[in-house]
Amino acid sequence: MSHDPQIEAVIDLDAFGANIAALAACAPSSVVMTVVKANAYGHGMVPMARAARASGSSWLGVATIEEALALRAAGDRGPLLCWLASPGAAFKEAVEADVEVTASSVAQLEEILAVAPTRPRVQLKVDTGLSRSGARGPEWTALVAAAVAARDAGRLEVTGVWSHFACADDPDHPANDSQEAVFRAAVDEMVAAGLEPGLRHISNSAATLVRPSAHFDLVRIGIAAYGIRPDPGLTYATTLTPVMTLRTRLAQVKRVPAGAKVSYGQTWTAERETTLGLVPMGYGDGIAISASNRGQVQVGGARASVAGRVCMDQLVVDLGDRPARRGDIATIFGPGHDGEPTAEDWAEASGTIAYEVVTRLGGRTVRTYKGENS
């Protein structure tokens, strides 16, 4: 006997494909890498990877080797890059699985070469000003020299060079021009050293949307592929549709008198007689406790505000005098086309960003997929 999931994230793969196509049109001379790290930003890594391939994304990107190997185990065989690895990472297994790995320093390149069973395909990461991973200044010069030596010895194939913007979601920030200039200089240094750069890429979602000068050979689309703006203040002409609708059903509906106090700490008091709905989701499922008394859900075609503190497994909403019954659908967020809250609304209510709203969904959420690629 099958049962409806208590918490369901419905993923629209047609909207996902349309977003990828729209983003690809922003950079018509570049190939597209869809980033599916962190369980595809909470949407489910393997199904989203398959849908991205079917939607014309020739590359996939993940953070860790473990994510890359999981995709290979699920049957993915296309171009795949990973970029975040601590000492002792499974570089041997990655190379054996035809995963392209990133070298951010001479030491990391040496570790890759020491364990690789064959000539590995490696992309070099240059730090242009984000100051996370990557080599900069003399370290970059040393990394290029080490790569040239390994290539000449027949031990290495360099397939790309890349970096990451710090402020692309703020198009007028001076860091964007600075980082692009440093990146171009780093590529020029490779060429001057006799090292073919391969695929050059620095554009994330925001730069793909608004910075054509930085598109180079490949663009990496992340949050925008899932229909969420890189920043609520970023303006662009491209139409993107949020892919995920998160919903559940009311577990209980009750009428309470004026003066009734709700949830831990009794931080909310009914100003009048009202109807409360119990939503079986809480911070254990990824609903931020900071959205207490601030977030909204949609019930019966209208929004209802969170009443009181978000608990681990549940929260309460104030339904006022509208008719409601146990089992009614409560939409936490969706595309917003029918008046429901969006992930961006929840981000504002929680004091965070929409990236976090979708990626922090807990293990009790069942993901279902609709569309041609489901």
XYZ file of C-alpha atoms in Angstrom:
374
model
C 0.000 0.000 0.000
C 1.452 3.367 -1.023
C 1.059 6.506 1.021
C 1.346 10.157 0.111
C 4.597 11.656 1.398
C 4.197 13.830 4.458
C 6.586 16.413 3.031
C 6.926 16.606 -0.744
C 9.197 18.673 -2.953
C 7.775 18.588 -6.470
C 10.500 19.294 -9.021
C 9.446 20.617 -12.436
C 12.029 19.273 -14.886
C 10.456 21.106 -17.815
C 11.026 24.409 -16.015
C 14.582 23.288 -15.256
C 15.218 22.567 -18.921
C 13.731 25.895 -19.955
C 15.962 27.700 -17.458
C 19.057 25.962 -18.834
C 18.073 26.889 -22.385
C 17.459 30.511 -21.406
C 20.824 30.731 -19.650
C 22.591 29.078 -22.576
C 21.101 31.744 -24.840
C 22.808 34.388 -22.695
C 26.192 32.931 -23.674
C 25.684 31.503 -27.173
C 29.399 31.077 -27.859
C 30.089 29.191 -24.632
C 29.382 25.628 -23.585
C 27.241 25.133 -20.492
C 28.138 23.440 -17.228
C 25.196 22.859 -14.913
C 26.287 22.687 -11.286
C 24.608 19.892 -9.316
C 26.637 20.056 -6.098
C 25.014 19.835 -2.658
C 22.364 17.410 -3.910
C 21.664 19.757 -6.817
C 20.972 22.650 -4.458
C 18.506 20.431 -2.606
C 16.671 19.265 -5.737
C 18.215 15.771 -5.985
C 21.586 15.331 -7.666
C 21.097 12.289 -9.880
C 17.680 13.200 -11.370
C 18.764 16.802 -11.944
C 22.032 15.693 -13.544
C 20.141 13.475 -15.966
C 17.708 16.262 -16.761
C 20.559 18.726 -17.285
C 22.220 16.401 -19.788
C 18.887 15.914 -21.569
C 18.429 19.689 -21.670
C 21.695 20.271 -23.515
C 24.155 20.832 -20.701
C 27.338 19.217 -21.999
C 29.167 19.569 -18.658
C 28.222 18.916 -15.054
C 29.976 20.434 -12.061
C 30.154 19.215 -8.479
C 32.189 20.264 -5.474
C 33.560 16.970 -4.174
C 35.000 13.782 -5.606
C 32.369 11.843 -3.650
C 29.622 13.677 -5.535
C 31.367 13.000 -8.847
C 31.748 9.302 -8.119
C 28.079 9.081 -7.109
C 27.122 10.452 -10.521
C 29.358 7.932 -12.248
C 27.852 5.136 -10.150
C 24.412 6.295 -11.296
C 25.446 5.939 -14.938
C 26.573 9.429 -15.926
C 29.408 9.318 -18.454
C 29.659 12.878 -19.757
C 32.207 15.601 -19.025
C 32.315 16.177 -15.279
C 34.446 18.499 -13.147
C 34.949 18.565 -9.381
C 36.955 21.135 -7.457
C 37.020 20.756 -3.680
C 39.347 18.199 -2.104
C 41.367 17.961 1.078
C 44.615 15.978 1.360
C 43.951 12.273 1.071
C 41.005 12.690 -1.298
C 40.141 9.883 -3.720
C 41.968 11.326 -6.712
C 42.883 7.845 -7.983
C 39.249 6.766 -8.098
C 38.247 10.054 -9.731
C 40.808 9.688 -12.507
C 39.820 6.055 -13.049
C 36.204 7.209 -13.418
C 37.179 9.830 -16.037
C 36.341 12.699 -13.721
C 38.248 15.906 -14.336
C 39.766 17.236 -11.132
C 41.042 20.654 -10.134
C 44.522 21.565 -8.960
C 44.553 24.708 -6.837
C 48.199 24.543 -5.763
C 51.469 22.829 -6.594
C 51.015 20.530 -3.589
C 47.587 19.473 -4.790
C 48.849 18.862 -8.319
C 51.666 16.728 -6.910
C 49.159 14.696 -4.883
C 47.031 14.089 -7.974
C 50.058 13.007 -10.008
C 51.335 10.744 -7.229
C 48.190 8.617 -7.128
C 46.800 8.883 -10.664
C 46.902 5.485 -12.416
C 46.951 7.135 -15.847
C 47.607 10.600 -17.214
C 44.945 12.650 -15.383
C 42.816 15.350 -16.966
C 43.254 18.357 -14.683
C 41.981 21.927 -14.671
C 43.986 24.623 -12.933
C 42.303 27.026 -10.508
C 43.532 30.599 -10.257
C 42.569 32.797 -7.315
C 41.576 36.116 -8.866
C 40.348 37.754 -5.667
C 37.823 35.531 -3.899
C 40.648 34.232 -1.693
C 39.233 30.754 -1.329
C 40.861 27.954 -3.327
C 43.224 28.599 -6.210
C 46.722 29.906 -6.715
C 47.654 33.555 -7.032
C 50.753 35.581 -7.834
C 53.977 33.579 -7.410
C 51.945 30.520 -6.461
C 50.214 30.667 -9.840
C 53.538 30.985 -11.628
C 54.801 27.926 -9.748
C 51.635 25.950 -10.520
C 51.918 26.724 -14.233
C 55.587 25.683 -14.216
C 54.762 22.432 -12.429
C 51.982 21.714 -14.916
C 54.299 22.336 -17.859
C 56.900 19.974 -16.410
C 54.325 17.243 -15.797
C 52.866 17.645 -19.250
C 56.303 17.457 -20.862
C 56.949 14.268 -18.915
C 53.750 12.752 -20.320
C 52.126 12.655 -16.885
C 49.414 15.311 -17.218
C 46.784 16.711 -19.560
C 45.646 20.221 -18.687
C 42.090 20.670 -19.919
C 41.067 24.014 -18.462
C 41.735 27.046 -16.321
C 39.135 28.694 -14.176
C 38.251 31.017 -11.326
C 35.215 32.314 -9.471
C 33.739 35.784 -9.052
C 33.167 37.240 -5.605
C 30.695 39.977 -6.546
C 29.113 39.088 -9.910
C 25.638 39.528 -8.387
C 26.562 43.207 -7.933
C 27.399 44.129 -11.555
C 28.854 47.542 -10.722
C 31.243 46.283 -8.056
C 34.858 47.118 -9.008
C 35.976 43.601 -8.029
C 34.391 42.234 -11.202
C 36.661 44.178 -13.548
C 39.650 43.441 -11.340
C 39.007 39.701 -11.220
C 38.411 39.444 -14.934
C 41.673 41.279 -15.612
C 43.601 38.980 -13.252
C 42.043 35.966 -14.939
C 43.015 37.141 -18.406
C 46.567 37.784 -17.193
C 46.723 34.300 -15.668
C 45.644 32.737 -18.963
C 48.231 34.834 -20.803
C 50.886 33.550 -18.396
C 49.915 29.968 -19.220
C 50.172 30.645 -22.933
C 53.522 32.392 -22.529
C 54.794 29.320 -20.680
C 53.740 27.115 -23.580
C 50.725 25.617 -21.810
C 47.487 25.435 -23.768
C 44.775 26.707 -21.365
C 41.948 24.488 -22.602
C 38.522 25.596 -21.440
C 38.595 29.029 -19.832
C 35.782 29.764 -17.395
C 34.993 32.211 -14.616
C 31.265 32.972 -15.030
C 28.784 31.793 -12.427
C 25.012 32.288 -12.751
C 25.135 36.032 -12.203
C 27.978 36.630 -14.656
C 26.249 34.406 -17.199
C 23.202 36.656 -16.954
C 24.815 40.083 -16.938
C 28.532 39.985 -17.844
C 29.102 38.847 -21.442
C 32.786 39.815 -21.380
C 33.420 37.023 -18.893
C 31.686 34.184 -20.717
C 34.880 32.820 -22.307
C 34.620 29.149 -23.372
C 32.269 27.815 -20.703
C 29.740 29.202 -18.236
C 28.868 27.513 -14.945
C 25.197 27.866 -14.134
C 24.163 27.039 -10.600
C 21.305 28.596 -8.658
C 19.795 30.266 -11.735
C 19.263 26.879 -13.395
C 16.906 26.099 -10.526
C 14.999 29.308 -11.201
C 16.256 31.322 -8.241
C 17.836 34.729 -8.738
C 21.498 34.916 -7.702
C 20.509 38.030 -5.778
C 17.056 39.592 -5.376
C 18.481 42.931 -6.484
C 19.996 41.622 -9.717
C 18.050 42.704 -12.801
C 18.125 40.967 -16.184
C 15.806 40.246 -19.094
C 16.063 36.444 -18.948
C 12.961 34.644 -17.704
C 13.672 32.014 -15.059
C 11.099 29.845 -13.289
C 11.623 28.355 -9.815
C 11.754 24.592 -10.192
C 10.742 23.392 -6.717
C 7.381 23.459 -4.983
C 7.551 22.399 -1.339
C 4.292 21.279 0.200
C 2.704 19.192 2.924
C -0.750 18.736 4.458
C -2.194 20.203 7.620
C -1.899 17.656 10.409
C -4.518 19.355 12.592
C -6.883 22.305 12.491
C -8.311 23.819 15.660
C -10.247 26.851 16.783
C -8.696 28.778 19.688
C -9.999 31.703 21.747
C -8.560 35.186 21.939
C -5.555 35.167 24.226
C -4.405 31.664 23.264
C -0.611 31.441 23.227
C 1.273 29.380 20.663
C 4.399 27.243 20.634
C 7.579 27.271 22.725
C 8.149 30.430 24.676
C 4.576 31.537 23.887
C 5.878 34.299 21.641
C 2.588 34.622 19.745
C -0.812 35.407 21.238
C -4.136 35.263 19.393
C -5.594 38.765 19.295
C -9.042 37.326 18.566
C -10.683 33.969 18.214
C -8.990 32.277 15.264
C -8.238 29.010 13.510
C -4.776 27.498 13.760
C -3.301 24.971 11.329
C -0.548 22.558 12.295
C 2.067 22.157 9.542
C 4.193 18.990 10.000
C 7.508 20.636 9.106
C 10.106 22.302 11.289
C 13.759 23.107 11.609
C 14.541 19.386 11.426
C 13.257 19.583 7.869
C 15.103 22.768 6.984
C 12.597 25.443 8.024
C 14.699 28.101 9.718
C 13.773 28.882 13.290
C 14.527 32.507 12.441
C 11.311 32.460 10.358
C 9.282 32.147 13.557
C 6.424 34.687 13.521
C 7.608 35.807 10.073
C 7.277 33.102 7.418
C 4.117 32.400 5.431
C 2.569 29.342 3.791
C -0.342 29.069 1.399
C -3.485 27.216 2.474
C -6.685 27.233 0.461
C -5.387 29.762 -2.022
C -4.424 32.350 0.598
C -1.319 32.980 2.649
C -1.184 32.267 6.364
C 1.524 33.536 8.687
C 3.615 31.411 11.011
C 2.297 31.832 14.531
C 4.928 31.370 17.195
C 8.241 29.589 17.202
C 9.173 27.037 14.556
C 9.695 23.664 16.270
C 11.875 20.735 15.212
C 9.075 18.854 13.437
C 6.201 21.295 13.123
C 5.018 24.848 12.983
C 1.681 26.564 13.443
C -0.013 29.004 11.085
C -2.831 31.445 11.742
C -5.692 30.734 9.346
C -8.022 33.392 10.706
C -11.664 32.649 9.940
C -11.203 30.887 6.639
C -12.541 27.353 6.315
C -9.846 24.720 6.613
C -9.699 21.028 7.319
C -7.113 18.529 8.426
C -5.396 17.257 5.280
C -5.591 20.529 3.332
C -2.469 21.216 1.288
C -0.055 23.711 2.810
C 2.384 25.058 0.211
C 5.557 26.275 1.871
C 6.968 27.792 -1.295
C 6.759 27.462 -5.055
C 7.199 29.478 -8.249
C 4.830 32.168 -6.975
C 2.566 32.007 -10.013
C -0.540 31.338 -7.920
C 0.252 33.657 -5.054
C 2.159 31.134 -2.961
C 5.339 32.247 -1.166
C 8.630 31.708 -2.974
C 11.969 30.495 -1.678
C 13.063 34.119 -1.840
C 10.161 35.078 0.436
C 11.311 32.484 2.945
C 14.873 33.723 2.645
C 13.748 37.230 3.531
C 11.661 35.950 6.432
C 14.597 33.868 7.682
C 17.303 36.491 7.265
C 19.230 34.354 4.788
C 19.527 33.705 1.037
C 17.353 31.516 -1.158
C 20.323 29.212 -1.838
C 20.157 28.121 1.795
C 16.372 27.730 1.814
C 16.443 25.034 -0.880
C 19.712 23.316 0.026
C 18.959 22.763 3.718
C 15.840 20.634 3.226
C 16.039 17.674 5.573
C 15.909 13.945 4.945
C 12.170 13.649 5.554
C 11.441 15.528 2.342
C 10.403 13.230 -0.517
C 11.325 14.580 -3.927
C 9.056 13.790 -6.847
C 9.661 14.807 -10.444
C 7.379 15.881 -13.250
C 8.032 16.759 -16.877
C 9.361 15.110 -20.011
C 12.702 14.198 -18.411
C 11.221 12.709 -15.239
